[in-house]
Amino acid sequence: MKKHRAIIVDDQRSVRSMIKRWIESDENWEVVGEASNPFEARDLIIEKQPDVMTLDVHMPEMDGIEFLKKLLPQHPMPVIMFSSSTTEGTSITLEALDAGAFDYVTKPSGTEESLIEAKEDLLEKLNAALNYNVSLFEQSKRVISASPTVTKKTTNFRTKLILIGSSTGGTTALRKLLDEVDHTYPPILIAQHMPENFTALFASRLNTELKSIVVEAKDKQILEKGTIYIAPGNYHLEVQKWNGDLYTKILQSDKVNGHRPSVDVLFESAVQHGLAKDSIGIILTGMGSDGAKGLLKLKNNGCMTLGQNKETCVVYGMPKVAYELGAVMYQLPLEKILDKVKEIGAR
């Protein structure tokens, strides 16, 4: 059987050896080349034509971001970044996703548990990368443009809550989806699969780019119109209702579907508190199945549900499972979802 081909780009020989062992522990994969800098990597890509490349964010002579910007227009391919969990590493990784990187793996801290988690994360993302929608590369590079000067009709929302779940490709998809969201929208709660440190920076960046207020959710925040709440990494986010107010609940219970935050946890909390009929549920690009069952529960309890279509997903995983379960009432291109939200929300 023909194996999938990977190349590793990292300036440290010991790190390359570790990543190679991890990749080749899966019998369906082989490492066909290693490079210590982007110039070696460029030649390897041309010669070996790999299916996937792993890339360190910190590289000598040319950093990973600059390399991505030069490489991907000529050789569109899934690139998995190896990132540190430092503030600098997190910032560079988010830049890499904006530049077209497929996904990232956080470098292990050195403990046995962190090594196992990083290996499992890499193998999962390697296999997901085989379904990478390369045609979206140019879209992933687009910068959010300035708001048009044309006055748009304001939506009088009756919907009280918008719930969104996303994973691989979600950072870019969310920026595009939420670009026109303003103070008239109901509270928006998002479970995006990201580790600690990443979510605070991601929320901060969105807050500077979007019209709405964007925050990393804290425990027991009263939900307010025009505000977007991002689930904190390594914590679940739920919505609660008490004395007529809606507010957040942050908890660190077991992972669900291998994730914390989990989309299912967010969606199911709205069902538990009788909020499904007053909500819109949305599932975006991502690998795996997290959120599919929760979206079905929302739908079965009166929620209007939307899913991103295959053509606009970086990975058509979570929305695919939700659609096949019958959880998605409207399957739409990413750029059409907000229009449908406004139509539904005004009913």
XYZ file of C-alpha atoms in Angstrom:
347
model
C 0.000 0.000 0.000
C 1.318 3.442 -0.932
C 2.147 5.494 2.138
C 1.357 9.158 2.716
C 4.442 11.351 2.487
C 5.596 13.975 4.962
C 8.594 16.269 5.278
C 9.817 17.843 8.506
C 11.285 21.344 8.732
C 13.000 22.222 12.004
C 16.460 23.542 12.796
C 16.963 21.086 15.688
C 18.042 17.573 14.737
C 16.662 16.096 17.973
C 13.223 17.608 17.321
C 13.215 16.331 13.739
C 14.076 12.844 14.989
C 11.258 12.953 17.540
C 8.689 14.108 14.977
C 9.868 11.461 12.516
C 9.364 8.710 15.127
C 5.880 10.016 15.842
C 4.865 10.170 12.192
C 6.276 6.770 11.280
C 4.591 5.140 14.270
C 1.567 5.246 11.945
C 2.139 2.566 9.313
C 0.298 4.662 6.718
C 2.889 7.440 6.839
C 6.545 7.883 5.915
C 8.927 10.808 6.272
C 10.486 11.400 2.860
C 12.714 14.283 3.854
C 14.021 16.539 6.609
C 15.229 20.121 6.389
C 16.936 22.392 8.896
C 15.952 25.631 7.146
C 13.405 26.932 4.616
C 15.887 26.860 1.726
C 16.503 23.138 2.142
C 12.766 22.651 2.557
C 11.971 24.416 -0.715
C 14.202 22.016 -2.650
C 12.747 19.006 -0.820
C 9.183 20.031 -1.655
C 9.993 20.236 -5.342
C 11.818 16.897 -5.307
C 9.619 14.825 -2.998
C 6.127 16.294 -3.579
C 4.971 15.578 0.007
C 1.353 15.314 1.097
C 1.994 17.308 4.297
C 4.792 19.384 5.788
C 5.493 20.121 9.451
C 7.139 23.480 10.092
C 8.650 25.122 13.153
C 7.421 28.676 13.674
C 10.936 29.806 14.654
C 13.421 29.195 11.829
C 16.922 30.539 11.120
C 17.512 32.842 8.140
C 13.780 33.018 7.322
C 10.981 32.652 9.882
C 8.092 30.259 9.335
C 5.597 33.003 8.443
C 7.748 34.482 5.705
C 8.423 30.988 4.362
C 4.694 30.195 4.254
C 3.929 33.403 2.366
C 6.564 32.588 -0.236
C 5.853 28.862 -0.453
C 2.094 28.428 -0.540
C 1.268 30.527 -3.599
C 3.640 28.301 -5.593
C 3.038 24.984 -3.825
C -0.370 24.949 -2.094
C -0.249 22.190 0.508
C -1.266 21.524 4.104
C 1.334 22.774 6.566
C 1.179 21.882 10.255
C 3.026 24.358 12.458
C 4.906 23.378 15.608
C 4.262 26.154 18.096
C 5.404 27.022 21.590
C 2.736 28.012 24.113
C 4.510 31.276 24.922
C 2.803 34.558 24.107
C 5.228 35.108 21.227
C 4.764 31.560 19.945
C 0.992 31.884 20.147
C 1.010 35.174 18.249
C 3.208 33.773 15.480
C 1.026 30.683 15.196
C -2.103 32.785 14.691
C -0.205 34.710 12.005
C 0.685 31.384 10.393
C -2.971 30.370 10.266
C -3.770 33.711 8.636
C -0.968 33.040 6.129
C -2.528 29.726 5.108
C -1.176 27.111 7.536
C -3.520 24.152 7.888
C -3.240 23.725 11.664
C -0.736 23.622 14.503
C 0.563 21.371 17.261
C 1.762 22.843 20.542
C 5.278 21.708 21.412
C 5.353 19.393 24.436
C 6.648 20.732 27.731
C 8.811 17.648 28.279
C 6.532 15.662 30.564
C 5.459 12.206 29.431
C 1.819 13.307 29.334
C 2.593 16.326 27.123
C 4.674 14.169 24.771
C 1.837 11.683 24.357
C -0.698 14.459 23.788
C 1.487 16.167 21.185
C 2.073 12.902 19.322
C -1.629 12.047 19.247
C -2.491 15.595 18.175
C 0.021 15.484 15.323
C -1.169 12.114 14.015
C -4.798 13.214 14.113
C -4.016 16.405 12.222
C -1.786 14.647 9.688
C -4.670 12.408 8.682
C -7.123 15.307 8.660
C -4.737 17.210 6.383
C -5.293 14.603 3.670
C -8.776 16.118 3.287
C -7.501 19.698 3.177
C -9.481 21.879 0.777
C -6.487 23.400 -1.027
C -8.734 25.573 -3.210
C -9.497 27.709 -0.146
C -5.906 28.880 0.162
C -6.458 32.213 -1.557
C -9.550 32.830 0.565
C -7.585 32.093 3.727
C -5.136 34.856 2.806
C -7.749 37.575 2.393
C -7.585 40.298 4.981
C -10.861 41.580 6.361
C -11.603 44.706 4.364
C -12.812 48.009 5.714
C -16.526 48.191 6.318
C -18.506 49.424 3.312
C -19.916 52.935 3.524
C -23.309 51.758 2.263
C -25.888 51.859 5.037
C -27.314 48.416 5.674
C -30.730 47.661 7.045
C -30.594 46.943 10.761
C -31.971 43.579 11.847
C -34.460 43.590 14.710
C -33.386 40.348 16.353
C -35.892 38.261 18.266
C -33.356 35.480 18.707
C -31.726 35.751 22.139
C -28.579 33.719 21.537
C -26.210 32.554 18.774
C -24.059 29.478 19.441
C -21.099 28.548 17.219
C -18.741 25.563 17.151
C -15.560 25.308 15.072
C -12.162 23.631 14.886
C -9.546 23.312 12.118
C -9.870 26.324 9.843
C -12.122 28.003 12.363
C -9.921 30.982 13.204
C -10.142 32.252 9.625
C -13.774 31.209 9.166
C -14.865 33.023 12.320
C -13.207 36.266 11.252
C -15.056 36.162 7.948
C -18.379 35.099 9.439
C -18.380 37.747 12.171
C -17.063 40.639 10.089
C -20.424 42.422 9.872
C -21.718 41.552 13.350
C -22.465 44.708 15.338
C -24.110 45.919 18.558
C -27.593 44.882 17.343
C -26.798 41.159 17.444
C -27.682 38.922 20.381
C -24.826 37.493 22.461
C -22.660 35.057 20.509
C -20.939 32.163 22.303
C -18.163 30.282 20.504
C -16.432 26.988 21.253
C -13.320 26.948 19.046
C -10.873 24.107 19.642
C -7.780 25.907 20.955
C -5.419 25.383 23.896
C -4.756 27.709 26.805
C -3.039 31.014 26.011
C -4.257 30.898 22.423
C -7.880 31.843 23.112
C -7.120 35.066 25.004
C -4.879 36.320 22.208
C -7.352 35.190 19.536
C -10.182 37.038 21.280
C -8.007 40.151 21.651
C -7.146 40.121 17.949
C -10.784 39.700 16.931
C -11.722 42.538 19.264
C -9.454 44.906 17.339
C -10.649 43.666 13.925
C -14.418 43.338 14.335
C -17.242 45.783 15.069
C -18.419 43.807 18.098
C -16.845 43.469 21.509
C -14.947 40.156 21.634
C -13.765 38.660 24.926
C -12.393 35.426 26.258
C -15.308 34.239 28.388
C -15.018 34.396 32.167
C -17.214 32.609 34.685
C -20.606 34.148 35.556
C -20.575 36.947 32.983
C -24.026 38.292 32.143
C -24.446 37.963 28.393
C -24.866 41.253 26.572
C -25.967 42.203 23.062
C -23.223 42.933 20.588
C -20.673 40.880 22.516
C -18.889 37.717 21.366
C -17.670 35.261 24.010
C -14.823 32.863 23.135
C -14.527 29.709 25.263
C -11.195 29.764 27.130
C -8.706 27.067 26.155
C -8.763 23.966 28.389
C -12.183 24.929 29.799
C -15.733 24.196 28.745
C -18.135 27.065 28.131
C -21.823 26.754 28.972
C -24.737 29.149 28.855
C -26.917 29.396 31.967
C -30.217 31.099 32.785
C -31.012 32.540 36.201
C -33.599 35.132 37.281
C -34.309 35.917 33.639
C -30.676 36.693 32.785
C -28.355 34.656 30.588
C -24.799 34.228 31.746
C -21.688 32.135 31.218
C -20.439 29.153 33.139
C -16.803 28.075 32.846
C -15.835 24.613 34.042
C -12.934 22.211 33.714
C -14.700 18.856 33.753
C -13.546 15.929 31.612
C -12.858 16.382 27.924
C -15.786 15.606 25.630
C -15.050 14.064 22.235
C -11.392 14.595 23.127
C -11.833 18.342 23.476
C -12.012 21.032 26.143
C -13.689 23.314 25.181
C -16.209 21.052 23.525
C -18.862 22.254 21.103
C -21.285 19.591 22.355
C -21.002 20.931 25.906
C -21.883 24.448 24.753
C -24.790 23.344 22.559
C -26.250 20.950 25.105
C -26.160 23.571 27.869
C -28.636 25.665 25.877
C -30.940 22.649 25.646
C -30.646 21.956 29.373
C -31.735 25.480 30.232
C -34.637 25.629 27.790
C -32.934 28.094 25.452
C -33.000 26.088 22.216
C -36.096 27.826 20.796
C -34.498 31.217 21.394
C -31.171 30.271 19.790
C -29.460 29.783 16.453
C -26.866 26.997 16.326
C -24.013 27.040 13.803
C -21.342 24.427 13.106
C -18.292 25.404 11.074
C -15.201 23.800 9.572
C -13.323 21.262 11.673
C -12.178 17.672 11.884
C -13.972 15.026 13.901
C -17.549 15.030 15.138
C -17.653 17.379 18.125
C -20.853 19.420 18.100
C -22.870 17.155 15.810
C -24.915 15.473 18.537
C -25.344 18.736 20.419
C -26.596 20.456 17.273
C -29.131 17.675 16.755
C -30.397 18.143 20.313
C -30.730 21.868 19.656
C -32.706 21.218 16.484
C -34.957 18.653 18.159
C -35.785 21.233 20.809
C -36.790 23.989 18.417
C -33.481 25.643 17.534
C -32.744 26.796 13.993
C -29.489 25.136 12.920
C -26.937 25.960 10.217
C -23.869 24.156 8.900
C -20.998 25.256 6.686
C -20.924 23.490 3.327
C -18.127 21.274 2.046
C -16.915 23.701 -0.604
C -16.025 26.436 1.888
C -14.691 24.255 4.742
C -10.966 23.792 5.283
C -11.963 20.370 6.631
C -15.492 19.115 6.069
C -15.609 16.988 9.195
C -17.796 18.359 11.992
C -20.356 19.900 9.606
C -20.448 16.685 7.562
C -21.224 14.513 10.582
C -23.869 16.986 11.764
C -25.475 17.082 8.312
C -25.529 13.289 8.037
C -27.135 13.063 11.489
C -29.928 15.329 10.282
C -28.869 18.107 12.656
C -28.372 20.802 9.982
C -31.484 22.578 8.706
C -29.586 24.876 6.335
C -26.222 23.929 4.815
C -24.630 27.023 3.330
C -21.392 28.548 2.034
C -19.598 30.473 4.766
C -20.332 33.821 3.114
C -24.105 33.116 3.128
C -24.441 32.058 6.768
C -24.734 35.519 8.311
C -27.497 36.501 5.864
C -29.450 33.429 6.952
C -28.793 34.272 10.612
C -30.315 37.728 10.069
C -33.303 36.243 8.250
C -33.959 33.661 10.957
C -33.210 36.020 13.834
C -35.816 38.525 12.763
C -38.647 35.989 12.610
